[in-house]
Coordinates of C-alpha atoms in Angstrom, one line a residue:
M1 CA 0.0 0.0 0.0
S2 CA 1.4 3.4 -1.0
F3 CA 0.7 6.8 0.4
R4 CA 3.2 8.7 -1.7
T5 CA 2.5 12.0 -3.4
S6 CA 0.7 11.3 -6.6
H7 CA 1.8 14.4 -8.5
P8 CA 5.0 16.5 -8.5
L9 CA 5.1 19.5 -6.2
P10 CA 7.4 22.5 -6.3
P11 CA 10.6 22.1 -4.1
L12 CA 10.4 23.1 -0.5
I13 CA 12.2 26.4 0.2
L14 CA 13.0 28.6 3.2
D15 CA 9.9 30.8 2.6
D16 CA 7.7 27.8 3.1
I17 CA 9.2 27.1 6.5
R18 CA 9.0 30.8 7.5
G19 CA 5.4 30.8 6.5
A20 CA 4.9 27.6 8.6
Q21 CA 6.6 29.3 11.6
K22 CA 4.1 32.2 11.4
M23 CA 1.2 29.8 11.2
L24 CA 2.5 27.9 14.3
S25 CA 2.9 31.1 16.4
G26 CA 0.8 30.6 19.5
V27 CA 0.1 26.9 18.6
A28 CA 3.5 25.1 19.0
R29 CA 5.8 25.9 21.8
V30 CA 9.3 27.3 21.2
T31 CA 10.9 24.5 23.1
A32 CA 13.9 24.9 25.4
M33 CA 17.5 24.5 24.5
E34 CA 19.4 22.9 27.4
G35 CA 23.2 22.5 27.7
S36 CA 24.6 19.2 28.8
R37 CA 27.9 19.3 30.7
H38 CA 28.3 15.5 30.6
L39 CA 27.9 15.3 26.8
S40 CA 30.0 18.4 26.3
H41 CA 32.8 16.7 28.3
L42 CA 32.6 13.6 26.2
V43 CA 32.4 15.4 22.9
G44 CA 35.0 17.9 23.8
A45 CA 32.8 20.8 22.7
P46 CA 29.5 22.4 23.8
V47 CA 26.5 20.1 23.4
H48 CA 22.9 21.5 23.6
L49 CA 19.7 19.5 23.8
K50 CA 16.7 20.8 21.8
C51 CA 13.9 19.6 24.0
E52 CA 11.1 18.8 21.6
N53 CA 10.0 16.2 24.1
L54 CA 8.5 19.1 25.9
Q55 CA 6.4 20.1 22.9
R56 CA 2.6 20.0 23.1
T57 CA 1.6 16.3 22.6
G58 CA 5.1 15.3 23.6
S59 CA 6.8 15.5 20.2
F60 CA 7.6 17.6 17.1
K61 CA 4.7 16.0 15.2
L62 CA 2.2 18.7 16.1
R63 CA 4.2 21.2 13.9
G64 CA 3.8 19.4 10.6
A65 CA 0.3 18.1 11.3
Y66 CA -1.0 21.6 12.0
V67 CA 0.6 23.1 8.9
R68 CA -0.8 20.3 6.7
I69 CA -4.3 20.5 8.0
A70 CA -4.4 24.3 8.1
G71 CA -3.5 24.3 4.4
L72 CA -6.5 22.2 3.4
S73 CA -9.3 23.8 1.4
P74 CA -12.6 24.5 3.1
E75 CA -14.1 21.5 1.3
E76 CA -11.3 19.2 2.4
K77 CA -11.6 20.4 6.0
A78 CA -15.4 19.7 5.9
A79 CA -14.6 16.1 4.8
G80 CA -12.4 15.6 7.8
V81 CA -9.0 14.0 8.1
V82 CA -7.7 10.5 8.7
A83 CA -4.3 9.3 9.9
A84 CA -2.5 6.1 10.9
S85 CA 0.0 6.0 13.7
A86 CA 1.2 4.1 16.7
G87 CA 1.6 7.2 18.8
N88 CA 3.2 10.6 18.1
H89 CA 1.7 11.4 14.7
A90 CA -1.7 10.3 16.0
Q91 CA -1.6 12.7 18.9
G92 CA -0.3 15.5 16.6
V93 CA -3.1 15.1 14.1
A94 CA -5.7 14.8 16.9
L95 CA -4.7 18.1 18.6
A96 CA -4.1 20.0 15.3
S97 CA -7.5 18.9 14.1
S98 CA -9.2 20.0 17.3
L99 CA -7.5 23.4 17.2
L100 CA -8.6 23.9 13.6
G101 CA -12.1 22.6 14.1
V102 CA -11.7 19.6 11.8
R103 CA -13.0 16.1 12.4
S104 CA -10.3 13.5 12.8
T105 CA -10.2 9.8 12.7
V106 CA -7.0 8.0 13.7
F107 CA -6.3 4.3 13.1
M108 CA -3.9 2.8 15.6
P109 CA -2.5 -0.8 15.8
A110 CA -4.5 -3.0 18.2
G111 CA -1.4 -3.4 20.4
A112 CA -0.7 0.4 20.6
P113 CA 0.3 1.4 24.2
L114 CA -2.8 2.4 26.2
P115 CA -1.5 5.8 27.3
K116 CA -1.0 6.8 23.6
V117 CA -4.5 5.6 22.7
A118 CA -6.0 7.5 25.6
A119 CA -4.1 10.7 24.8
T120 CA -5.1 10.6 21.2
R121 CA -8.8 10.3 22.2
E122 CA -8.4 13.1 24.8
Y123 CA -7.0 15.4 22.0
G124 CA -10.3 14.9 20.2
A125 CA -9.8 12.2 17.6
E126 CA -12.0 9.2 17.0
V127 CA -9.6 6.3 17.5
R128 CA -10.1 3.0 15.6
L129 CA -7.9 0.1 16.6
H130 CA -7.0 -2.1 13.5
G131 CA -4.3 -4.5 12.6
Q132 CA -1.3 -5.9 14.5
V133 CA 1.3 -4.0 12.5
V134 CA 1.5 -0.5 11.1
D135 CA 1.2 -1.6 7.5
E136 CA -2.3 -3.1 8.2
T137 CA -3.2 0.1 10.1
L138 CA -2.1 2.2 7.2
A139 CA -4.1 0.1 4.7
A140 CA -7.2 0.5 6.9
A141 CA -6.8 4.3 7.1
Q142 CA -6.4 4.5 3.3
E143 CA -9.5 2.5 2.7
Y144 CA -11.4 4.8 5.1
A145 CA -10.1 7.8 3.2
E146 CA -11.3 6.4 -0.1
K147 CA -14.7 5.5 1.2
T148 CA -15.4 8.7 3.1
G149 CA -13.5 11.4 1.2
A150 CA -11.5 12.2 4.4
V151 CA -8.0 13.6 3.6
F152 CA -5.2 11.2 4.6
I153 CA -2.5 13.0 6.6
H154 CA 0.8 11.3 5.9
P155 CA 3.3 11.3 8.8
F156 CA 6.3 12.5 6.7
D157 CA 5.8 12.3 3.0
H158 CA 4.3 15.7 2.2
R159 CA 5.9 19.1 1.7
D160 CA 3.6 20.8 4.2
I161 CA 4.5 18.3 6.9
I162 CA 8.1 18.8 6.2
A163 CA 7.7 22.6 6.3
G164 CA 6.1 22.4 9.7
Q165 CA 8.9 20.2 11.0
G166 CA 11.5 22.6 9.5
T167 CA 10.5 25.3 11.9
L168 CA 12.6 23.4 14.4
G169 CA 15.6 24.3 12.3
L170 CA 14.8 28.0 12.5
E171 CA 14.5 27.8 16.3
I172 CA 17.8 26.0 16.6
L173 CA 19.6 28.8 14.6
E174 CA 17.9 31.5 16.8
Q175 CA 18.7 29.7 20.1
C176 CA 22.2 28.6 19.2
P177 CA 23.5 30.8 16.4
E178 CA 27.1 29.4 16.8
V179 CA 26.0 25.8 16.1
R180 CA 28.2 23.8 13.8
T181 CA 26.5 20.3 13.9
I182 CA 22.9 19.3 14.3
V183 CA 22.2 15.7 15.1
V184 CA 18.6 14.4 14.5
G185 CA 16.8 11.1 14.4
V186 CA 15.6 9.8 11.1
G187 CA 12.6 7.5 10.5
G188 CA 10.7 8.4 7.3
G189 CA 12.8 11.6 7.1
G190 CA 10.3 14.5 7.5
L191 CA 12.0 16.1 10.5
A192 CA 15.6 15.8 9.2
A193 CA 14.5 17.0 5.8
G194 CA 12.7 20.1 7.2
I195 CA 15.6 21.0 9.5
A196 CA 18.1 20.6 6.6
V197 CA 16.1 22.9 4.3
A198 CA 15.9 25.6 6.9
V199 CA 19.4 25.4 8.2
K200 CA 21.3 24.9 4.9
A201 CA 19.5 27.9 3.4
L202 CA 20.8 30.2 6.2
R203 CA 23.9 28.4 7.3
P204 CA 25.3 26.0 4.7
D205 CA 28.4 25.5 6.8
V206 CA 26.4 23.7 9.5
K207 CA 26.7 19.9 9.3
I208 CA 23.4 17.9 9.5
V209 CA 23.8 14.3 10.8
G210 CA 20.9 11.9 10.7
V211 CA 20.7 8.9 13.0
Q212 CA 18.8 5.6 12.5
A213 CA 18.5 2.5 14.6
A214 CA 20.8 -0.2 13.2
G215 CA 17.8 -2.6 13.0
A216 CA 15.7 -0.1 11.0
A217 CA 18.2 1.7 8.8
A218 CA 16.6 2.1 5.5
Y219 CA 18.3 5.4 4.6
P220 CA 21.9 4.2 4.3
L221 CA 20.8 1.5 1.9
S222 CA 18.5 3.8 0.0
L223 CA 21.1 6.6 -0.3
A224 CA 23.7 4.1 -1.6
A225 CA 21.1 2.8 -4.1
G226 CA 20.0 6.2 -5.2
H227 CA 16.3 5.5 -4.5
P228 CA 14.1 4.5 -1.6
V229 CA 14.7 0.9 -0.6
S230 CA 12.2 -1.0 1.6
L231 CA 13.3 -3.1 4.6
D232 CA 11.5 -6.4 5.1
A233 CA 11.2 -6.4 8.9
P234 CA 12.7 -3.4 10.7
Q235 CA 13.4 -4.1 14.4
T236 CA 14.1 -1.6 17.1
M237 CA 12.9 -0.4 20.4
A238 CA 12.8 3.1 18.9
D239 CA 9.3 2.9 17.4
G240 CA 9.3 6.6 16.5
I241 CA 12.0 5.9 13.8
K242 CA 11.0 2.3 13.0
V243 CA 10.1 3.0 9.3
G244 CA 10.7 0.4 6.6
R245 CA 10.9 2.8 3.7
P246 CA 12.0 6.4 3.3
G247 CA 9.4 8.9 2.1
D248 CA 9.9 10.0 -1.5
V249 CA 9.7 13.7 -0.7
P250 CA 12.1 13.7 2.3
F251 CA 14.4 11.2 0.6
K252 CA 15.3 13.7 -2.2
I253 CA 15.9 16.5 0.3
I254 CA 18.0 14.3 2.6
G255 CA 20.1 13.0 -0.3
D256 CA 20.8 16.6 -1.3
L257 CA 21.2 18.4 2.0
V258 CA 22.0 16.0 4.9
D259 CA 25.7 15.4 5.3
E260 CA 25.7 12.0 6.9
V261 CA 23.3 9.3 8.2
R262 CA 24.7 7.1 11.0
T263 CA 23.3 4.1 12.8
V264 CA 23.2 3.2 16.5
S265 CA 22.8 0.0 18.4
E266 CA 20.0 -0.9 20.8
D267 CA 22.5 -0.8 23.7
A268 CA 23.4 2.8 22.7
L269 CA 19.7 3.8 22.5
S270 CA 18.9 2.5 26.0
S271 CA 22.1 4.0 27.4
A272 CA 21.1 7.4 25.9
L273 CA 17.6 7.2 27.3
L274 CA 19.1 6.5 30.7
L275 CA 21.6 9.3 30.4
C276 CA 18.8 11.8 29.5
L277 CA 16.8 10.7 32.5
E278 CA 19.7 10.7 35.0
R279 CA 21.8 13.6 33.9
A280 CA 19.4 15.9 32.1
K281 CA 16.3 15.0 34.1
L282 CA 14.4 14.6 30.8
V283 CA 12.0 11.8 29.9
V284 CA 12.8 11.0 26.3
E285 CA 11.6 8.1 24.1
P286 CA 14.1 5.9 22.4
A287 CA 13.7 7.6 19.0
G288 CA 14.1 11.0 20.7
A289 CA 17.3 9.8 22.4
S290 CA 18.9 8.5 19.1
P291 CA 21.0 11.7 18.6
V292 CA 22.4 11.2 22.1
A293 CA 23.1 7.6 21.3
A294 CA 25.2 8.8 18.3
L295 CA 27.1 11.2 20.5
L296 CA 27.8 8.4 23.0
S297 CA 28.9 6.0 20.3
E298 CA 31.5 8.2 18.7
P299 CA 31.8 11.4 20.8
R300 CA 34.9 12.8 19.3
S301 CA 33.7 12.7 15.7
F302 CA 31.4 15.8 16.0
D303 CA 32.4 19.4 15.5
G304 CA 30.9 21.6 18.2
P305 CA 28.9 23.4 19.3
V306 CA 26.5 20.5 18.7
V307 CA 22.7 20.5 19.0
A308 CA 21.0 17.1 19.5
V309 CA 17.3 17.1 18.8
L310 CA 15.3 15.3 21.4
S311 CA 12.3 14.7 19.1
G312 CA 9.9 13.2 21.5
G313 CA 9.1 12.0 25.0
N314 CA 6.1 9.7 24.6
V315 CA 7.2 6.4 26.0
D316 CA 5.0 3.8 27.5
P317 CA 5.8 3.3 31.3
L318 CA 6.1 -0.5 30.9
L319 CA 8.5 -0.1 27.9
L320 CA 10.4 2.6 29.8
Q321 CA 10.9 0.1 32.7
R322 CA 12.3 -2.5 30.3
I323 CA 14.5 0.0 28.5
L324 CA 15.9 1.4 31.8
R325 CA 16.9 -2.1 32.8
H326 CA 18.5 -2.7 29.5
G327 CA 20.3 0.6 29.7
M328 CA 21.6 -0.1 33.1
A329 CA 22.9 -3.4 32.0
A330 CA 24.6 -1.8 29.0
A331 CA 26.2 0.7 31.3
G332 CA 27.6 -2.0 33.5
R333 CA 25.1 -1.3 36.3
Y334 CA 23.8 -4.8 36.4
L335 CA 25.9 -8.0 36.7
S336 CA 24.6 -11.5 36.2
L337 CA 26.8 -14.5 37.1
R338 CA 26.6 -18.2 38.0
L339 CA 28.6 -20.1 40.6
R340 CA 28.7 -23.6 42.0
L341 CA 28.6 -24.1 45.8
T342 CA 28.7 -27.0 48.1
D343 CA 25.0 -27.7 49.0
R344 CA 25.3 -27.3 52.8
P345 CA 23.7 -25.0 55.3
G346 CA 25.2 -21.5 55.4
A347 CA 26.9 -21.7 52.0
L348 CA 24.6 -19.1 50.4
A349 CA 24.9 -16.8 53.4
T350 CA 28.7 -16.9 53.2
L351 CA 28.5 -16.0 49.5
L352 CA 26.2 -13.1 50.2
G353 CA 28.5 -11.9 52.9
V354 CA 31.3 -11.6 50.3
L355 CA 29.0 -9.6 48.1
S356 CA 28.0 -7.4 51.0
V357 CA 31.6 -6.4 51.7
V358 CA 32.0 -5.1 48.2
D359 CA 28.7 -3.3 48.3
A360 CA 27.0 -5.2 45.5
N361 CA 23.2 -5.2 45.8
V362 CA 21.6 -8.6 45.2
L363 CA 18.4 -8.3 43.2
D364 CA 17.6 -11.9 42.6
V365 CA 19.0 -15.4 43.5
G366 CA 18.2 -18.6 41.6
H367 CA 19.1 -22.2 42.6
V368 CA 19.6 -25.2 40.3
R369 CA 20.0 -28.6 41.9
T370 CA 18.9 -31.0 39.2
D371 CA 21.4 -30.3 36.4
P372 CA 23.2 -33.6 35.5
R373 CA 26.4 -31.6 35.2
L374 CA 26.3 -30.9 38.9
G375 CA 28.1 -33.1 41.4
L376 CA 26.1 -35.0 44.1
T377 CA 26.8 -32.3 46.7
E378 CA 26.8 -29.3 44.4
V379 CA 24.2 -26.5 43.7
E380 CA 24.4 -23.9 41.0
V381 CA 23.5 -20.4 42.0
E382 CA 22.6 -17.6 39.6
L383 CA 22.9 -14.1 40.9
H384 CA 21.6 -10.8 39.5
L385 CA 23.4 -7.9 41.1
E386 CA 23.1 -4.1 41.0
T387 CA 26.5 -2.5 40.7
K388 CA 28.0 1.0 40.4
G389 CA 29.5 0.5 36.9
P390 CA 32.1 -1.5 35.0
E391 CA 34.9 -0.9 37.5
H392 CA 32.7 -2.1 40.4
C393 CA 31.8 -5.2 38.3
V394 CA 35.5 -6.0 38.1
E395 CA 35.9 -5.5 41.8
V396 CA 33.0 -7.9 42.5
G397 CA 34.6 -10.6 40.3
E398 CA 38.0 -10.2 42.0
A399 CA 36.4 -10.4 45.5
L400 CA 34.6 -13.7 44.5
R401 CA 37.8 -15.2 43.1
E402 CA 39.8 -14.2 46.2
A403 CA 37.1 -15.9 48.3
G404 CA 37.7 -19.2 46.4
Y405 CA 34.6 -19.0 44.1
T406 CA 34.7 -19.9 40.4
V407 CA 32.4 -17.9 38.2
I408 CA 30.9 -20.1 35.4
E409 CA 31.2 -18.3 32.0

C-alpha cells in the first residue's frame, strides 16, 4: 500500500518554512535548549539539547500536522482527516484537528500502548484500533479515506508536513547561532528534511547528521542505491523511527542536504535514554534519544557546538521500565553471574557476605539442583546484582575469586 505523493510538487524552500513558523505562532511551543555538561565533556565541545520532548503532545509531530491540516481547502476540512500511527503522529493530528475545528479519525494498531491511545482520544480524535502491524493500520486508514473522502495526513511524505517540522531548524539557529553540527533522528525523514532545508538555506556550513537505529536503517541502503529501498522487517525499540521505507519527498531532500546518516545500536539507544533521565532530568523516548546515542557511540567525531534534537518523550511506562533495565545493563550497572557451591547450610549466606563487603546489591537469586552436570553435593547459584558501573563489576569478580569461588562463564 502506497501513500506517496501522486503528483509532483514545487521544491520546499525557506519561505515555506518561514510561513509555517508564522502559522504555528501561539500553537506550537518554542521548546527549550538545554546545555549538557556531561555530553560536552565527552564530545570535547559544547552540546545542547533541543527539548522537543517538551512540545505539546510530547513530540515535534504537532508542527507538521497543524501546517498540513491548516493548508487544506474548506471542502477538504469539511470532509475531515484520517491518519494512521502508533503514537506521536496520532496525537499531533488529533490536537491539530481539534484546534482547527476539523473532524479527525486516527487508526492505531491493536497493540498500541494504552497511554498513547487514551491521549489521542483526549485530544479529540475518533480512534479505531485495527491490525497488528503498522502496514495493516495504514491500509485501513487509506481504505477509510477512499470510502469517506477524508484527507489522509501522511506522517512525513508531504511538503507541508516537512515545512512544519522545518520550523525546528529556524528555532535552533535562533537559540544557538554558533551551532556547527545538528544531530537528528531519522525515520521516514520528514524532520531531518525540514531541518536541513531551513538550516542549509541560512547556514550552509552547519553539518546535519541523521541517526537511524541499526535494525531499522533504510536510509543508508537507500542513499547508496540512489532511490528509496524497503526493509522487510525493521526491528528496534525506537518505534518513532521504525520506518521500513524512506518517504519520496524527504528522501530527495536528505540526499541533497543531509551530510551524513549514522546508525546506532539498541544498547546505545537504551544508554542514551538512561543518560537523559539521570543527567538531564528529561524523559525521552528511544527515537528521541537517538541523537544522544550517536554522541555516546562516537563522541569525538562531531564538530561543536552540537545541537542534539530530542524529538519526543512519549514512552509507555512498561516499555520505559524494560529499557531502563537494558540501559543499566549496557552501562555496567547490572551484573549476572553463575557459581557452584557445596550444598550445605550456610553456603549461600557466606557467598552473600562476600558480596555485602564489596557493596553489591543482590536483586535476585536462583538455585539449580537438578542439572546432570552438577556433582552430588553441588548446587548452582545464579545471581543478579546491581552494581556501580564497569569498575565495580571487576571489583566484585575479584572479590569472589579471592574468596575461592569460580564464576561459570
